[in-house]
Amino acid sequence: MIDDLDAPPPFPEEAPYHADGFEAGPGAETSPVMTLPLIDPAAWQGVDVPPRGWALEGWIPARQATYLTGAGSSGKSLLGQQLGTCVALGLPLLGIETRRAKSIYLTCEDDVDELHRRQKAICEAVNVDLRELSGRFHLVSLAGAIGNELATFDALGRMGTTAAWASLRATVEETGAGFIVLDNVAHLFAGNENIRNQVAAFCGLLNSLAADNGAAVLFIGHPNKAGDNFSGSTAWENQVRSRLFLDRPRDGDGEVTDPDARILTRAKANYARNGEGVSFRWHRWAFVREEDLQEADRARIAGELAAVTEDAAFVRCLAKAIEEKRATSASRSASNYAPRVFAAMPSARGVKLKGFEAALQRLLHSGEIVNGANVYRRDNRTWVTGLGFAPTPAPTPAPTLPQPCPNHADDTGGELPQPARTHPLYTTYKSGAAHEVAAPDHGNDDD
């Protein structure tokens, strides 16, 4: 456990005023100008350098605001709540030491029942009783509430704080919280994320909350649609001294190979080495390290991952074979026995014959692939059959409704019947709009 740190030194009680050098314009009132509080480095001669403070050793500095972003449904909210739990009790988070401090986790997206479910799983994962958190870890749900923004901006871009900010600050002071998680920035920031000075002012506000209370603040946000680590102005990156990114590990093609695996990296670290990461996994609704799992759980997970890898390789090879007009068979005695053919393909990526045989049985059983499918046509237009993908049901067409239209007469002076017109279903979707999964895989997170 990291020792608690002393409060930061205050500014001088009475800063000197100095008016020399100030030249007022015509008609302007002359007023004293306060000089800046100056630090004399000579005063540090012979004084030990103060140790750097951390809420999460090497990852989240004390008296600063840290920005956590991550891919949709990666588990940012779960990580924030689990981190708040560990800091409140001084427990390591995934093997990383924490500084024990009273903590607050505030969410604008999850209701009380969801917090309850998540907290129970977290406590089981870190082996503590819920009662141990009394008076040390506080949960706040503002889900469904309006007016959660901490600051607003006027037409000139000047920031003003809100009643929500006053409530947050008063709560931090009353509880003596030394660690605050704010989830998430989309609800708390009412400015334009692409305007640098508005983002900078908001980050400064969170830094002031941290500095004034000797605390660390972790605020959570989303990446953008283009795949960058954060959305909006680079001020989100530049105005914090630490930014973390949560994601799933991916292979060379950018594909997720293990849906439960996670990696947390230092996307920016002014006080530590950039780019370092810690790996862990989602397990029973919380995050755990691989080495902390029971042997039986590790064996089960290894088997499940092997099956996922084998199935993905089979699907990949089958698609390539169909593209090349190569029919394959499920019969072991056939010369084009699919597992044997696939094991020799570059697309196998290390999966062997036995792995493909196991995948064949799983995929046939699940109905993802079928035998006797039409693979390609010969020159005489006859079909060659073999293994193929199960057909996808066609979407239900939109209903057609007759619509009033102008009268059109036929040659005899009568009216011709008009064709019914199809109306597309109404949707609020806009091409290119931001979109994310509302909840993580396995129901383990927020965003």
Short mmCIF file of C-alpha atoms in Angstrom, two decimals:
data_model
loop_
_atom_site.label_atom_id
_atom_site.label_comp_id
_atom_site.label_asym_id
_atom_site.label_seq_id
_atom_site.Cartn_x
_atom_site.Cartn_y
_atom_site.Cartn_z
CA MET A 1 0.00 0.00 0.00
CA ILE A 2 1.30 3.46 -0.84
CA ASP A 3 1.54 5.84 2.10
CA ASP A 4 -0.82 8.80 2.16
CA LEU A 5 0.84 12.03 1.08
CA ASP A 6 0.90 15.39 2.80
CA ALA A 7 -1.26 18.18 1.42
CA PRO A 8 0.36 20.40 -1.24
CA PRO A 9 2.01 23.61 0.03
CA PRO A 10 -0.37 26.58 -0.13
CA PHE A 11 0.34 29.83 -1.89
CA PRO A 12 1.61 32.67 0.38
CA GLU A 13 -1.18 34.05 2.54
CA GLU A 14 -0.51 37.61 1.37
CA ALA A 15 0.86 37.98 -2.14
CA PRO A 16 2.72 41.29 -2.67
CA TYR A 17 1.25 43.93 -4.93
CA HIS A 18 3.35 45.82 -7.43
CA ALA A 19 2.21 48.66 -9.71
CA ASP A 20 5.51 49.69 -11.29
CA GLY A 21 5.69 49.26 -15.05
CA PHE A 22 1.92 49.44 -15.54
CA GLU A 23 0.99 52.20 -17.95
CA ALA A 24 -2.72 52.94 -18.08
CA GLY A 25 -4.39 54.15 -21.24
CA PRO A 26 -6.13 57.51 -21.45
CA GLY A 27 -9.06 57.71 -19.07
CA ALA A 28 -8.35 54.30 -17.57
CA GLU A 29 -8.27 53.79 -13.82
CA THR A 30 -4.90 52.83 -12.41
CA SER A 31 -5.06 49.86 -10.01
CA PRO A 32 -2.38 47.82 -8.27
CA VAL A 33 -1.10 44.79 -10.16
CA MET A 34 -0.49 41.64 -8.14
CA THR A 35 2.77 39.93 -9.00
CA LEU A 36 3.01 36.17 -9.32
CA PRO A 37 4.19 34.10 -6.34
CA LEU A 38 7.85 33.39 -7.08
CA ILE A 39 9.76 30.27 -6.03
CA ASP A 40 13.44 30.59 -5.15
CA PRO A 41 15.20 27.31 -6.11
CA ALA A 42 17.96 28.14 -3.61
CA ALA A 43 15.48 27.42 -0.82
CA TRP A 44 15.64 23.74 -1.86
CA GLN A 45 19.34 23.50 -1.14
CA GLY A 46 19.86 20.55 1.17
CA VAL A 47 16.15 19.67 1.18
CA ASP A 48 15.13 16.13 0.19
CA VAL A 49 13.18 15.90 -3.04
CA PRO A 50 9.55 15.08 -2.17
CA PRO A 51 8.41 11.65 -3.40
CA ARG A 52 5.89 11.60 -6.20
CA GLY A 53 2.40 10.61 -5.10
CA TRP A 54 0.27 8.04 -6.90
CA ALA A 55 -3.27 6.79 -6.53
CA LEU A 56 -2.30 3.80 -8.71
CA GLU A 57 1.47 3.36 -8.62
CA GLY A 58 3.03 4.47 -11.90
CA TRP A 59 -0.36 4.91 -13.57
CA ILE A 60 -2.57 7.53 -11.89
CA PRO A 61 -0.71 10.44 -10.26
CA ALA A 62 -2.02 12.11 -7.12
CA ARG A 63 -3.36 15.68 -7.27
CA GLN A 64 -3.97 15.33 -10.99
CA ALA A 65 -6.81 14.39 -13.31
CA THR A 66 -6.20 11.28 -15.44
CA TYR A 67 -8.19 10.52 -18.59
CA LEU A 68 -9.29 6.92 -19.24
CA THR A 69 -10.58 6.05 -22.70
CA GLY A 70 -11.17 2.74 -24.40
CA ALA A 71 -12.95 0.84 -27.10
CA GLY A 72 -16.70 0.48 -26.78
CA SER A 73 -17.73 -2.31 -24.38
CA SER A 74 -14.14 -2.86 -23.26
CA GLY A 75 -15.09 -2.36 -19.60
CA LYS A 76 -14.15 1.19 -18.68
CA SER A 77 -16.94 1.56 -16.11
CA LEU A 78 -16.16 -1.79 -14.54
CA LEU A 79 -12.49 -0.86 -14.32
CA GLY A 80 -13.36 2.50 -12.74
CA GLN A 81 -15.59 0.93 -10.09
CA GLN A 82 -13.08 -1.85 -9.38
CA LEU A 83 -10.26 0.68 -9.08
CA GLY A 84 -12.32 2.78 -6.66
CA THR A 85 -12.91 -0.34 -4.56
CA CYS A 86 -9.22 -1.21 -4.43
CA VAL A 87 -8.11 2.33 -3.60
CA ALA A 88 -10.72 2.58 -0.82
CA LEU A 89 -9.21 -0.47 0.89
CA GLY A 90 -5.59 -0.01 -0.16
CA LEU A 91 -5.65 -3.25 -2.18
CA PRO A 92 -3.57 -3.80 -5.32
CA LEU A 93 -5.44 -3.47 -8.59
CA LEU A 94 -4.39 -6.34 -10.85
CA GLY A 95 -1.05 -6.51 -9.07
CA ILE A 96 -0.43 -2.73 -9.06
CA GLU A 97 -0.15 -0.99 -5.69
CA THR A 98 -2.66 1.69 -4.73
CA ARG A 99 -2.64 4.53 -2.20
CA ARG A 100 -5.37 3.91 0.36
CA ALA A 101 -7.92 6.73 0.29
CA LYS A 102 -11.65 7.20 0.58
CA SER A 103 -13.14 6.97 -2.87
CA ILE A 104 -16.15 8.03 -4.93
CA TYR A 105 -17.39 6.43 -8.13
CA LEU A 106 -19.94 8.64 -9.92
CA THR A 107 -21.79 7.32 -12.97
CA CYS A 108 -24.26 9.06 -15.23
CA GLU A 109 -25.19 5.87 -17.09
CA ASP A 110 -25.72 2.93 -14.69
CA ASP A 111 -28.58 2.68 -12.23
CA VAL A 112 -28.35 1.54 -8.62
CA ASP A 113 -29.21 -2.08 -9.42
CA GLU A 114 -26.39 -2.31 -11.95
CA LEU A 115 -23.94 -0.81 -9.45
CA HIS A 116 -25.10 -3.40 -6.91
CA ARG A 117 -24.55 -6.31 -9.30
CA ARG A 118 -21.15 -5.04 -10.36
CA GLN A 119 -20.00 -4.32 -6.81
CA LYS A 120 -20.90 -7.80 -5.61
CA ALA A 121 -18.81 -9.35 -8.39
CA ILE A 122 -15.90 -6.99 -7.70
CA CYS A 123 -15.87 -7.81 -3.99
CA GLU A 124 -15.87 -11.52 -4.76
CA ALA A 125 -12.98 -11.04 -7.19
CA VAL A 126 -10.82 -9.16 -4.67
CA ASN A 127 -12.02 -11.33 -1.75
CA VAL A 128 -13.51 -8.66 0.50
CA ASP A 129 -16.85 -8.25 2.25
CA LEU A 130 -19.21 -5.50 1.14
CA ARG A 131 -19.32 -4.24 4.72
CA GLU A 132 -15.62 -3.41 4.59
CA LEU A 133 -16.42 -0.60 2.17
CA SER A 134 -18.68 1.25 4.59
CA GLY A 135 -17.57 4.87 4.95
CA ARG A 136 -14.67 4.34 2.53
CA PHE A 137 -16.22 3.77 -0.89
CA HIS A 138 -19.21 5.79 -2.04
CA LEU A 139 -21.26 5.11 -5.17
CA VAL A 140 -23.30 7.82 -6.91
CA SER A 141 -25.80 7.10 -9.70
CA LEU A 142 -27.07 10.04 -11.73
CA ALA A 143 -28.50 7.81 -14.45
CA GLY A 144 -31.54 9.45 -16.03
CA ALA A 145 -30.95 12.77 -14.28
CA ILE A 146 -30.71 16.02 -16.20
CA GLY A 147 -28.30 18.86 -15.55
CA ASN A 148 -25.30 16.62 -14.80
CA GLU A 149 -22.85 18.90 -16.63
CA LEU A 150 -20.20 20.36 -14.32
CA ALA A 151 -19.54 23.46 -16.42
CA THR A 152 -21.17 25.40 -19.23
CA PHE A 153 -19.84 27.94 -21.74
CA ASP A 154 -21.30 31.24 -22.84
CA ALA A 155 -21.35 32.69 -26.35
CA LEU A 156 -17.81 34.01 -25.87
CA GLY A 157 -16.55 30.59 -24.79
CA ARG A 158 -16.12 31.57 -21.14
CA MET A 159 -16.65 28.73 -18.69
CA GLY A 160 -18.92 28.89 -15.68
CA THR A 161 -19.49 26.17 -13.12
CA THR A 162 -22.89 24.70 -12.30
CA ALA A 163 -24.92 23.45 -9.37
CA ALA A 164 -23.73 19.92 -10.25
CA TRP A 165 -20.13 21.08 -9.83
CA ALA A 166 -20.91 22.66 -6.48
CA SER A 167 -22.56 19.42 -5.32
CA LEU A 168 -19.62 17.31 -6.47
CA ARG A 169 -17.08 19.55 -4.78
CA ALA A 170 -19.09 19.66 -1.53
CA THR A 171 -19.44 15.86 -1.56
CA VAL A 172 -15.70 15.37 -2.05
CA GLU A 173 -14.95 17.76 0.82
CA GLU A 174 -17.55 16.23 3.14
CA THR A 175 -16.43 12.64 2.56
CA GLY A 176 -12.73 13.45 2.49
CA ALA A 177 -12.41 11.48 -0.74
CA GLY A 178 -8.89 11.15 -2.09
CA PHE A 179 -9.90 9.34 -5.28
CA ILE A 180 -12.80 10.29 -7.55
CA VAL A 181 -13.98 8.45 -10.69
CA LEU A 182 -16.26 10.42 -13.04
CA ASP A 183 -18.14 8.36 -15.63
CA ASN A 184 -18.34 9.81 -18.18
CA VAL A 185 -17.25 13.01 -19.86
CA ALA A 186 -20.09 13.03 -22.41
CA HIS A 187 -22.54 13.80 -19.58
CA LEU A 188 -20.27 16.11 -17.55
CA PHE A 189 -18.79 18.35 -20.25
CA ALA A 190 -21.28 20.70 -21.89
CA GLY A 191 -18.80 22.43 -24.18
CA ASN A 192 -17.59 21.63 -27.67
CA GLU A 193 -15.03 18.83 -27.53
CA ASN A 194 -13.37 20.19 -30.66
CA ILE A 195 -12.69 23.66 -29.19
CA ARG A 196 -9.30 23.56 -27.54
CA ASN A 197 -9.74 26.26 -24.91
CA GLN A 198 -13.08 24.82 -23.72
CA VAL A 199 -11.54 21.38 -23.29
CA ALA A 200 -8.53 22.91 -21.57
CA ALA A 201 -10.75 24.85 -19.16
CA PHE A 202 -12.74 21.72 -18.26
CA CYS A 203 -9.60 19.66 -17.67
CA GLY A 204 -8.28 22.51 -15.53
CA LEU A 205 -11.47 22.37 -13.49
CA LEU A 206 -10.95 18.68 -12.77
CA ASN A 207 -7.29 19.30 -11.96
CA SER A 208 -8.37 21.93 -9.45
CA LEU A 209 -10.71 19.42 -7.80
CA ALA A 210 -7.77 17.05 -7.45
CA ALA A 211 -5.25 19.64 -6.26
CA ASP A 212 -7.58 21.38 -3.80
CA ASN A 213 -8.44 18.11 -2.09
CA GLY A 214 -5.09 16.33 -2.34
CA ALA A 215 -6.89 13.74 -4.45
CA ALA A 216 -6.63 11.97 -7.79
CA VAL A 217 -9.42 12.24 -10.36
CA LEU A 218 -10.05 9.65 -13.05
CA PHE A 219 -12.52 10.75 -15.73
CA ILE A 220 -13.76 8.39 -18.42
CA GLY A 221 -14.39 9.11 -22.10
CA HIS A 222 -14.86 7.45 -25.46
CA PRO A 223 -12.60 7.12 -28.51
CA ASN A 224 -13.72 8.59 -31.81
CA LYS A 225 -15.21 6.81 -34.83
CA ALA A 226 -11.93 6.85 -36.73
CA GLY A 227 -10.30 4.62 -34.14
CA ASP A 228 -8.27 7.26 -32.29
CA ASN A 229 -7.83 6.86 -28.55
CA PHE A 230 -10.00 9.88 -27.76
CA SER A 231 -12.63 12.03 -29.41
CA GLY A 232 -12.38 15.74 -30.08
CA SER A 233 -9.61 18.28 -29.60
CA THR A 234 -6.04 17.24 -28.84
CA ALA A 235 -6.47 19.30 -25.67
CA TRP A 236 -7.89 16.13 -24.08
CA GLU A 237 -4.43 14.68 -24.58
CA ASN A 238 -2.40 17.78 -23.86
CA GLN A 239 -4.15 19.03 -20.73
CA VAL A 240 -3.70 15.88 -18.66
CA ARG A 241 -0.44 14.46 -17.36
CA SER A 242 -1.71 10.92 -17.66
CA ARG A 243 -4.02 9.17 -20.10
CA LEU A 244 -4.88 5.47 -20.06
CA PHE A 245 -6.39 3.33 -22.82
CA LEU A 246 -8.33 0.09 -22.33
CA ASP A 247 -8.71 -2.34 -25.21
CA ARG A 248 -8.86 -5.99 -26.21
CA PRO A 249 -5.64 -7.51 -27.60
CA ARG A 250 -5.74 -7.97 -31.38
CA ASP A 251 -3.86 -10.03 -33.92
CA GLY A 252 -1.92 -8.73 -36.92
CA ASP A 253 -5.15 -8.25 -38.85
CA GLY A 254 -6.73 -6.21 -36.06
CA GLU A 255 -9.07 -9.03 -35.06
CA VAL A 256 -9.91 -9.76 -31.43
CA THR A 257 -8.72 -13.28 -30.66
CA ASP A 258 -9.94 -13.51 -27.06
CA PRO A 259 -13.13 -11.57 -26.24
CA ASP A 260 -12.45 -11.68 -22.50
CA ALA A 261 -8.83 -10.53 -22.59
CA ARG A 262 -7.98 -6.88 -21.86
CA ILE A 263 -4.90 -4.71 -21.90
CA LEU A 264 -4.53 -1.35 -20.16
CA THR A 265 -1.79 0.85 -21.59
CA ARG A 266 -0.25 4.19 -20.72
CA ALA A 267 -1.22 6.19 -23.78
CA LYS A 268 0.39 9.23 -22.17
CA ALA A 269 2.51 9.36 -19.03
CA ASN A 270 4.45 12.47 -18.07
CA TYR A 271 5.64 10.84 -14.87
CA ALA A 272 6.28 7.28 -16.07
CA ARG A 273 7.27 5.37 -19.20
CA ASN A 274 4.83 5.68 -22.09
CA GLY A 275 3.36 2.65 -23.81
CA GLU A 276 3.69 0.08 -21.04
CA GLY A 277 0.71 -2.17 -20.50
CA VAL A 278 -0.83 -4.61 -18.07
CA SER A 279 -2.83 -7.62 -19.24
CA PHE A 280 -5.81 -9.18 -17.50
CA ARG A 281 -9.17 -10.69 -18.34
CA TRP A 282 -12.88 -10.42 -17.65
CA HIS A 283 -13.91 -13.32 -15.44
CA ARG A 284 -17.18 -13.78 -13.56
CA TRP A 285 -18.20 -10.14 -14.02
CA ALA A 286 -14.94 -8.60 -12.77
CA PHE A 287 -11.34 -8.16 -13.92
CA VAL A 288 -8.65 -10.60 -12.76
CA ARG A 289 -5.09 -11.48 -13.65
CA GLU A 290 -4.47 -14.77 -15.41
CA GLU A 291 -2.14 -15.93 -12.63
CA ASP A 292 -4.81 -15.33 -9.99
CA LEU A 293 -7.24 -17.80 -11.56
CA GLN A 294 -7.73 -21.30 -10.27
CA GLU A 295 -6.02 -24.06 -12.26
CA ALA A 296 -9.37 -25.47 -13.35
CA ASP A 297 -10.47 -22.04 -14.63
CA ARG A 298 -7.21 -21.60 -16.55
CA ALA A 299 -7.61 -25.00 -18.19
CA ARG A 300 -11.22 -24.28 -19.13
CA ILE A 301 -10.33 -20.88 -20.58
CA ALA A 302 -7.43 -22.36 -22.55
CA GLY A 303 -9.80 -24.91 -24.06
CA GLU A 304 -12.36 -22.27 -24.96
CA LEU A 305 -9.71 -20.07 -26.57
CA ALA A 306 -8.38 -23.00 -28.59
CA ALA A 307 -11.90 -23.67 -29.86
CA VAL A 308 -12.40 -20.02 -30.80
CA THR A 309 -9.09 -20.00 -32.69
CA GLU A 310 -9.87 -23.26 -34.51
CA ASP A 311 -13.39 -22.18 -35.48
CA ALA A 312 -12.14 -18.84 -36.79
CA ALA A 313 -9.45 -20.59 -38.84
CA PHE A 314 -11.99 -23.04 -40.29
CA VAL A 315 -14.35 -20.22 -41.30
CA ARG A 316 -11.46 -18.27 -42.81
CA CYS A 317 -10.19 -21.25 -44.83
CA LEU A 318 -13.68 -22.25 -45.98
CA ALA A 319 -14.33 -18.73 -47.26
CA LYS A 320 -11.02 -18.77 -49.13
CA ALA A 321 -11.73 -22.19 -50.66
CA ILE A 322 -15.17 -21.06 -51.87
CA GLU A 323 -13.62 -17.91 -53.33
CA GLU A 324 -11.15 -20.10 -55.24
CA LYS A 325 -13.97 -22.41 -56.43
CA ARG A 326 -12.69 -25.37 -54.44
CA ALA A 327 -15.36 -27.64 -53.05
CA THR A 328 -14.55 -29.39 -49.76
CA SER A 329 -16.14 -32.33 -48.02
CA ALA A 330 -17.02 -33.36 -44.47
CA SER A 331 -16.18 -37.00 -45.27
CA ARG A 332 -12.85 -38.16 -43.86
CA SER A 333 -12.40 -40.62 -46.77
CA ALA A 334 -12.85 -37.93 -49.44
CA SER A 335 -9.81 -36.56 -51.23
CA ASN A 336 -11.10 -33.05 -50.55
CA TYR A 337 -11.69 -33.65 -46.83
CA ALA A 338 -11.96 -30.10 -45.49
CA PRO A 339 -9.76 -30.39 -42.37
CA ARG A 340 -6.95 -31.97 -44.42
CA VAL A 341 -7.24 -29.35 -47.15
CA PHE A 342 -7.40 -26.46 -44.70
CA ALA A 343 -4.42 -27.60 -42.62
CA ALA A 344 -2.22 -27.14 -45.70
CA MET A 345 -3.50 -23.63 -46.48
CA PRO A 346 -1.60 -20.46 -45.47
CA SER A 347 -4.85 -19.21 -43.94
CA ALA A 348 -4.61 -21.99 -41.33
CA ARG A 349 -2.12 -19.87 -39.35
CA GLY A 350 -0.84 -22.79 -37.31
CA VAL A 351 -4.08 -24.71 -36.76
CA LYS A 352 -3.48 -28.42 -37.35
CA LEU A 353 -5.61 -31.27 -38.70
CA LYS A 354 -7.09 -32.23 -35.32
CA GLY A 355 -8.03 -28.65 -34.62
CA PHE A 356 -9.86 -28.37 -37.94
CA GLU A 357 -11.63 -31.69 -37.31
CA ALA A 358 -12.90 -30.44 -33.96
CA ALA A 359 -13.99 -27.16 -35.56
CA LEU A 360 -15.84 -29.02 -38.33
CA GLN A 361 -17.98 -30.86 -35.79
CA ARG A 362 -18.68 -27.73 -33.72
CA LEU A 363 -19.65 -25.61 -36.73
CA LEU A 364 -21.86 -28.30 -38.23
CA HIS A 365 -23.54 -28.79 -34.86
CA SER A 366 -24.15 -25.06 -34.39
CA GLY A 367 -25.53 -24.74 -37.93
CA GLU A 368 -23.02 -22.10 -38.97
CA ILE A 369 -21.90 -24.30 -41.86
CA VAL A 370 -23.85 -26.91 -43.85
CA ASN A 371 -23.03 -29.89 -46.04
CA GLY A 372 -24.29 -30.13 -49.61
CA ALA A 373 -24.23 -26.40 -50.24
CA ASN A 374 -23.87 -25.01 -53.76
CA VAL A 375 -20.23 -23.92 -53.96
CA TYR A 376 -19.77 -22.87 -57.61
CA ARG A 377 -21.10 -23.50 -61.14
CA ARG A 378 -19.26 -25.47 -63.79
CA ASP A 379 -19.07 -24.19 -67.33
CA ASN A 380 -22.16 -26.26 -68.14
CA ARG A 381 -24.03 -24.35 -65.42
CA THR A 382 -24.32 -27.35 -63.08
CA TRP A 383 -23.58 -26.77 -59.42
CA VAL A 384 -20.65 -28.29 -57.54
CA THR A 385 -21.67 -28.96 -53.96
CA GLY A 386 -19.75 -29.27 -50.71
CA LEU A 387 -19.34 -27.53 -47.41
CA GLY A 388 -20.72 -24.00 -47.30
CA PHE A 389 -22.06 -21.36 -44.97
CA ALA A 390 -25.65 -21.58 -43.76
CA PRO A 391 -27.90 -19.22 -45.72
CA THR A 392 -28.79 -15.98 -44.01
CA PRO A 393 -32.54 -15.34 -43.79
CA ALA A 394 -33.63 -12.48 -46.01
CA PRO A 395 -34.80 -9.38 -44.13
CA THR A 396 -38.53 -8.85 -43.81
CA PRO A 397 -39.54 -6.28 -46.45
CA ALA A 398 -41.15 -3.06 -45.32
CA PRO A 399 -44.93 -3.04 -45.71
CA THR A 400 -46.35 -1.27 -48.74
CA LEU A 401 -49.19 1.13 -48.28
CA PRO A 402 -51.32 2.78 -50.97
CA GLN A 403 -50.76 6.51 -51.11
CA PRO A 404 -53.01 9.23 -52.51
CA CYS A 405 -51.84 10.51 -55.86
CA PRO A 406 -53.12 12.74 -58.66
CA ASN A 407 -55.75 11.25 -60.95
CA HIS A 408 -54.54 9.99 -64.32
CA ALA A 409 -57.18 9.23 -66.96
CA ASP A 410 -56.96 6.32 -69.42
CA ASP A 411 -57.93 6.55 -73.09
CA THR A 412 -61.60 6.05 -72.30
CA GLY A 413 -61.73 8.83 -69.72
CA GLY A 414 -61.58 6.45 -66.77
CA GLU A 415 -58.91 6.49 -64.03
CA LEU A 416 -55.95 4.13 -64.10
CA PRO A 417 -55.09 2.35 -60.84
CA GLN A 418 -51.83 3.66 -59.36
CA PRO A 419 -49.14 1.37 -57.97
CA ALA A 420 -48.68 1.26 -54.23
CA ARG A 421 -45.56 3.05 -53.04
CA THR A 422 -43.14 1.61 -50.55
CA HIS A 423 -42.29 3.89 -47.64
CA PRO A 424 -38.98 3.27 -45.88
CA LEU A 425 -39.18 2.71 -42.16
CA TYR A 426 -38.52 5.86 -40.20
CA THR A 427 -35.08 5.91 -38.56
CA THR A 428 -32.98 8.43 -36.71
CA TYR A 429 -29.78 6.80 -37.96
CA LYS A 430 -27.48 9.08 -39.92
CA SER A 431 -24.65 7.78 -42.00
CA GLY A 432 -21.34 8.39 -40.25
CA ALA A 433 -22.93 9.11 -36.86
CA ALA A 434 -21.19 7.86 -33.75
CA HIS A 435 -22.31 4.49 -32.58
CA GLU A 436 -21.30 2.11 -29.81
CA VAL A 437 -22.52 -1.01 -28.09
CA ALA A 438 -24.63 0.06 -25.11
CA ALA A 439 -23.28 -2.70 -22.89
CA PRO A 440 -20.12 -4.82 -23.02
CA ASP A 441 -19.79 -8.43 -24.01
CA HIS A 442 -21.07 -10.72 -21.23
CA GLY A 443 -22.77 -7.68 -19.66
CA ASN A 444 -19.55 -6.67 -17.92
CA ASP A 445 -19.55 -2.94 -18.56
CA ASP A 446 -21.09 0.29 -19.57
CA ASP A 447 -19.97 1.54 -22.84
#
